[in-house]
CSV table of C-alpha atoms and ligand atoms in Angstrom, one decimal:
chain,number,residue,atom,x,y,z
A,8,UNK,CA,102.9,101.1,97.9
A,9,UNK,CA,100.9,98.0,97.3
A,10,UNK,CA,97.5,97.1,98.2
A,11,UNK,CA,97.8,95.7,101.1
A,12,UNK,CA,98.8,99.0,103.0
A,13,UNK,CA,95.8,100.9,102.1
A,14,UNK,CA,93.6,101.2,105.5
A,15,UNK,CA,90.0,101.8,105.1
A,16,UNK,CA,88.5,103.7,107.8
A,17,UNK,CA,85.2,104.0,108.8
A,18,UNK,CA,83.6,107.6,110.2
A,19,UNK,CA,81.0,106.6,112.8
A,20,UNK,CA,79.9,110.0,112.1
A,21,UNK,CA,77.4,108.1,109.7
A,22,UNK,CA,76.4,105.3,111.9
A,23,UNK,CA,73.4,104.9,114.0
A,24,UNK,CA,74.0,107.1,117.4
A,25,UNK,CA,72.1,105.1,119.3
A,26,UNK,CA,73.8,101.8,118.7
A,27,UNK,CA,77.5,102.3,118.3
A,28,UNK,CA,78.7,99.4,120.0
A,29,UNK,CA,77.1,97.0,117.4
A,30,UNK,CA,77.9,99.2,114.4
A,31,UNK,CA,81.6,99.0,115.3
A,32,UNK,CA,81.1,95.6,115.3
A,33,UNK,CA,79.3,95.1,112.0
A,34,UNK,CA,81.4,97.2,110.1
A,35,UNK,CA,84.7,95.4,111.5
A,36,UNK,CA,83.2,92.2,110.6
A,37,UNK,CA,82.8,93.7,107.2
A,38,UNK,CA,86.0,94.7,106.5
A,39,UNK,CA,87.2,97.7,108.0
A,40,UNK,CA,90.9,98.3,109.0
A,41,UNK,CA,90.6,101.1,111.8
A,42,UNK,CA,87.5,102.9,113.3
A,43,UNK,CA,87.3,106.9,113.2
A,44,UNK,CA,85.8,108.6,116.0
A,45,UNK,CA,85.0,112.5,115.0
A,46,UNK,CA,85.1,115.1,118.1
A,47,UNK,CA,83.4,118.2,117.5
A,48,UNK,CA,82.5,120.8,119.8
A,49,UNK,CA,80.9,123.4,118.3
A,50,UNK,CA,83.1,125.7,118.4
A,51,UNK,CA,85.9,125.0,116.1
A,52,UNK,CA,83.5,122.9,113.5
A,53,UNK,CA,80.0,124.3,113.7
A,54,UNK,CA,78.8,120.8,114.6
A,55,UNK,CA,78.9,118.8,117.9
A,56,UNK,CA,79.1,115.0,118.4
A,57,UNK,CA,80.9,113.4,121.6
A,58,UNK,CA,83.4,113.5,124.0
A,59,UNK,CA,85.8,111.1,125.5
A,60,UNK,CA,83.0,109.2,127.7
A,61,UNK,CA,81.7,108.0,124.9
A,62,UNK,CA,84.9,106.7,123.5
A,63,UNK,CA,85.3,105.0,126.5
A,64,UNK,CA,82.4,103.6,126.2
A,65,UNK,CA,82.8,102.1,122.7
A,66,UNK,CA,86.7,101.1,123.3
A,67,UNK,CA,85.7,97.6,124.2
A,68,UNK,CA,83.5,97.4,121.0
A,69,UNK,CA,86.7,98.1,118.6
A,70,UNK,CA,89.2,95.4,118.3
A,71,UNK,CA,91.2,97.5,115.4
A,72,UNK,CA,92.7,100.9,115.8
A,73,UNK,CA,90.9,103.6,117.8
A,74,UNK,CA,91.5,106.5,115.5
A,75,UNK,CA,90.3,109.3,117.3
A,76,UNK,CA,89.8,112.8,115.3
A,77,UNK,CA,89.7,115.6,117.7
A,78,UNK,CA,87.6,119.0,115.9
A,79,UNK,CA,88.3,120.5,119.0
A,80,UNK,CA,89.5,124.4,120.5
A,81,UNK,CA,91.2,124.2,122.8
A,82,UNK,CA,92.3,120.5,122.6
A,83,UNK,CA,95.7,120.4,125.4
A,84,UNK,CA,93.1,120.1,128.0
A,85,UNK,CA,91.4,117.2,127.0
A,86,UNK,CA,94.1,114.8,125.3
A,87,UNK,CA,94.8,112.7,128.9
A,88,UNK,CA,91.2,111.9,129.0
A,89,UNK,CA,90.9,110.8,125.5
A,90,UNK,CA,94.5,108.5,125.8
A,91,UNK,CA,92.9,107.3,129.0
A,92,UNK,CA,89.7,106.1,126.7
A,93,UNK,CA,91.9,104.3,125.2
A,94,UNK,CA,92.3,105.9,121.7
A,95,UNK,CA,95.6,104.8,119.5
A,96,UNK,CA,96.1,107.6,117.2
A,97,UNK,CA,94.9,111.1,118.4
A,98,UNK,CA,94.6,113.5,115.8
A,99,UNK,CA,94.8,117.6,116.4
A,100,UNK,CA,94.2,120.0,113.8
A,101,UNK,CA,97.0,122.2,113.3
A,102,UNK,CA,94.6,125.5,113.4
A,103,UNK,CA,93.0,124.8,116.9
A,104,UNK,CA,95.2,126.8,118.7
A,105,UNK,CA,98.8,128.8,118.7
A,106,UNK,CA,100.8,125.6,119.7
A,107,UNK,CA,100.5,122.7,118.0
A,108,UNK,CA,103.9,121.5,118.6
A,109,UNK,CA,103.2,121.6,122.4
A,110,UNK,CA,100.2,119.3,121.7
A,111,UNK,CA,101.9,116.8,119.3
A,112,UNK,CA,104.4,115.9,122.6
A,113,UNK,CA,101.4,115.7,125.2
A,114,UNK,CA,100.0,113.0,122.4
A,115,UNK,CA,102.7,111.3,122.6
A,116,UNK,CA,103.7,111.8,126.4
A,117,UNK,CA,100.2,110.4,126.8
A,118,UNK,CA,101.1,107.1,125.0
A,119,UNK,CA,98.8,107.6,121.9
A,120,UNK,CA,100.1,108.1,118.2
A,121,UNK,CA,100.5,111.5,117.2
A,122,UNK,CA,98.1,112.6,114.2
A,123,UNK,CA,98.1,116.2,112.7
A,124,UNK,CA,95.2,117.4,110.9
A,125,UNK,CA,95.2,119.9,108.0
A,126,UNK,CA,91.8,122.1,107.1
A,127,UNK,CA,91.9,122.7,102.9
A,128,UNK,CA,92.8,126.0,103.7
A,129,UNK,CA,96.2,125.3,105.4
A,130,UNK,CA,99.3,125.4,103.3
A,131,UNK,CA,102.3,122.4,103.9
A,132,UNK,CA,104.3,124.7,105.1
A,133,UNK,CA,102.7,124.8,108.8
A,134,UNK,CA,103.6,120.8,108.6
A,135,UNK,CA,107.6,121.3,108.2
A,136,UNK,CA,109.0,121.3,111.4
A,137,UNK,CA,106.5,119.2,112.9
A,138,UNK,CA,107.3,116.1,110.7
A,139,UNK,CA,109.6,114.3,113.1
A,140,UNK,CA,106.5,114.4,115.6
A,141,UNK,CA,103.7,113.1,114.0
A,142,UNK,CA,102.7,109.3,112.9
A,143,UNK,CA,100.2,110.5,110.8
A,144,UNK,CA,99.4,113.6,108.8
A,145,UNK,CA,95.1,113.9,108.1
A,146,UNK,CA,94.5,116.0,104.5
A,147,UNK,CA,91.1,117.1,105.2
A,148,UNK,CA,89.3,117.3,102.0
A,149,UNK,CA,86.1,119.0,102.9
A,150,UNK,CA,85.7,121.6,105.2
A,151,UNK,CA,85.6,119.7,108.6
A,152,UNK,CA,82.7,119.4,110.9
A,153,UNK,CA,79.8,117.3,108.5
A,154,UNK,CA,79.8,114.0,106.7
A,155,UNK,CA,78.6,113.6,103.1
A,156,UNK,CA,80.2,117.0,101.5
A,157,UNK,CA,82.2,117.0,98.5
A,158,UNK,CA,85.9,116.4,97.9
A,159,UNK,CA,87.9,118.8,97.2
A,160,UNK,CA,89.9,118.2,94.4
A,161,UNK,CA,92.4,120.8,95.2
A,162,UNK,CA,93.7,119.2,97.9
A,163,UNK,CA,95.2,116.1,96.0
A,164,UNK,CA,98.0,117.7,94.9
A,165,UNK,CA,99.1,118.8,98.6
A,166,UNK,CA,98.8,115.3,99.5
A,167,UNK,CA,101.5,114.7,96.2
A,168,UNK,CA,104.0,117.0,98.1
A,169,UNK,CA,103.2,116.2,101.6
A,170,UNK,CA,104.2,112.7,100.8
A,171,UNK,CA,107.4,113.9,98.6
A,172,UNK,CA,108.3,115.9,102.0
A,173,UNK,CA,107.6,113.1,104.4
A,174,UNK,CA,110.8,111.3,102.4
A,175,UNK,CA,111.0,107.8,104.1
A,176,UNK,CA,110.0,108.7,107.7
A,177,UNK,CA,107.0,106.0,108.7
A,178,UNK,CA,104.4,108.8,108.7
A,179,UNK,CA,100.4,107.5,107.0
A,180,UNK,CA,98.7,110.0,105.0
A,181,UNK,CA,95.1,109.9,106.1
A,182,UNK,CA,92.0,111.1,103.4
A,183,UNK,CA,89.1,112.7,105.5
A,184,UNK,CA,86.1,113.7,103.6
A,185,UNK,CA,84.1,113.0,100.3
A,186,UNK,CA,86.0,109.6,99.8
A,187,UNK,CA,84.3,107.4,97.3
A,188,UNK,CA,85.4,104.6,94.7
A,189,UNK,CA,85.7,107.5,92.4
A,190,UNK,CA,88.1,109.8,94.8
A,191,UNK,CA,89.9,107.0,96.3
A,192,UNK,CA,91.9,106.5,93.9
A,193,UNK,CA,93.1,109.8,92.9
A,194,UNK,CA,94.8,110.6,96.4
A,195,UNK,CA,96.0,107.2,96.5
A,196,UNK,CA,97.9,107.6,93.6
A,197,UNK,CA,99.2,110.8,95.1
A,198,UNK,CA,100.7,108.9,98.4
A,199,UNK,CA,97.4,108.5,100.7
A,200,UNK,CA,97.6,105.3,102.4
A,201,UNK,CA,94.4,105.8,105.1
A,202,UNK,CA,91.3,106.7,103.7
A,203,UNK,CA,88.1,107.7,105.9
A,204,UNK,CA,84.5,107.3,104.5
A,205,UNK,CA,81.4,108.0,106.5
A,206,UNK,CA,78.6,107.7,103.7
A,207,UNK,CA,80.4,106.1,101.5
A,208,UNK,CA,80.6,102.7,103.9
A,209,UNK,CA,77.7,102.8,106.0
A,210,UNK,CA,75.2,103.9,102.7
A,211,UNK,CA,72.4,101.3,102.3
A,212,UNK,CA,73.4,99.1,104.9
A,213,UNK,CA,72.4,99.0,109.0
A,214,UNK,CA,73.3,96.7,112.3
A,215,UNK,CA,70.7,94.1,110.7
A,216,UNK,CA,71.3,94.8,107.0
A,217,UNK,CA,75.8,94.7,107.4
A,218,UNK,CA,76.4,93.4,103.9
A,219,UNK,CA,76.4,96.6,102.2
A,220,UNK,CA,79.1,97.9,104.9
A,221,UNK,CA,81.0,94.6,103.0
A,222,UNK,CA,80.0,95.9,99.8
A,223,UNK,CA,81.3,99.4,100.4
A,224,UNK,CA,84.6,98.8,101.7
A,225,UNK,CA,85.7,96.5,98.7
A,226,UNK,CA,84.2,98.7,96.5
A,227,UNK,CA,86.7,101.4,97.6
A,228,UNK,CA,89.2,99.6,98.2
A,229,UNK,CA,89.1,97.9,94.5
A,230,UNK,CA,89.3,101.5,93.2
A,231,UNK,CA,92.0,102.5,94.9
A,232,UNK,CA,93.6,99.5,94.2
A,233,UNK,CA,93.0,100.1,90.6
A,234,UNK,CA,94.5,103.5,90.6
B,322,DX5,C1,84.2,115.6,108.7
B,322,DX5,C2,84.7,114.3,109.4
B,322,DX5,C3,84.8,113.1,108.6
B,322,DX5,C4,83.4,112.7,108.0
B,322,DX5,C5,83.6,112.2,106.7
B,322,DX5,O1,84.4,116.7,109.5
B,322,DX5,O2,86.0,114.6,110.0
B,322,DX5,O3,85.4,112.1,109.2
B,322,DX5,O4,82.8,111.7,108.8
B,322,DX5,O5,82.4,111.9,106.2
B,322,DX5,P1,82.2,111.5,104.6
B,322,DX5,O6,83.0,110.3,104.3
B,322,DX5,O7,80.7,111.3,104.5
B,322,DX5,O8,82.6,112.7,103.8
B,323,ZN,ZN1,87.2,112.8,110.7
């Protein structure tokens, strides 16, 4: 994989609530590849943000990839309203409920990219007959529902064999949680080829102050470049 592929992708998890719109901006101006849009409910993750209003709302704002990852239970319900906010790749987690294959087609039945997300917990094996379905497979490497937690270190080496089972099938890997300069790297080299950062981007910087957002990205995307 060369450099060029790697996407960096943005959590506005750690951005200013009030002021979306312009972070989105600033931080695309800055650099970023796609913009990740957490969904929590409080119910599966013990943390609640937004729903698919607000994605609406701050569609216009993106002129990337709406990467929306849905920390939802149950999630079948609610995947029309978040394709009809206009998000590109939908992402379900494949412990939300008993049938994840049945919400992989309604992803794509409703015109978005499929994504299918994996808590640390979850074994690879739950992934193998969903493989022809999905765009994108999410390795969450801290427990979801909060930004700034550790990575997990375990989880590099499933992202080694998911992307030895994926073979040649146009599938991204996507990093969620605890990715720094010093992580990137390591699940790059082990076949990641999107990596989310929350902190990590939006530290020391704001919608006045954007450089850092600059600063950030590059700096991540040096060390995985480096790997
Ligand atoms: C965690 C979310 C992540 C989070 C990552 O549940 O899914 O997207 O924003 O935050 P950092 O990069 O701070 O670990
Ligand atoms: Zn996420």
């Amino acid at each position: 994989m060369t450099t060029s592929d790697i996407k960096i992708a943005p959590s506005i998890l750690a951005a200013d609530f009030a002021n979306f719109g312009a972070e989105i901006e600033a931080v695309e101006a800055q650099g970023a590849d796609w913009i990740h849009v957490d969904v929590m409910d409080g119910h599966f993750v013990p943390n609640i943000t937004f729903g698919p209003e607000t994605c609406k709302a701050i569609r216009p704002h993106i002129k990337t990839v709406m990467d929306v990852h849905l920390m939802i239970s149950p999630v079948d319900a609610y995947i029309e309203a978040f394709a009809d906010a206009g998000a590109d790749v939908i992402t379900a987690h494949v412990e939300a409920g008993p049938h994840i294959h049945r919400t992989l087609q309604a992803i794509r039945g409703a015109g978005a990219k499929a994504g299918l997300a994996l808590n640390p917990g979850t074994d690879l094996d739950s992934v193998d007959y969903l493989l022809d379905m999905v765009d994108l497979v999410c390795i969450m490497t801290v427990n979801p529902g909060f930004g700034g937690q550790k990575f997990i270190h375990s989880q590099v080496e499933k992202v080694r064999k998911l992307r030895a089972m994926i073979g040649d099938r146009p599938i991204h890997i996507e990093i969620d949680g605890g990715v720094t300069p010093e992580t990137a790297p390591l699940v790059v080299e082990a076949g990641a080829d999107v990596l989310v950062a929350g902190s990590a981007v939006f530290k020391g910087g704001s919608v006045g102050n954007p450089a850092p957002y600059g600063d950030n990205i590059r700096a991540i995307r040096q060390a995985a470049d480096l790997r």
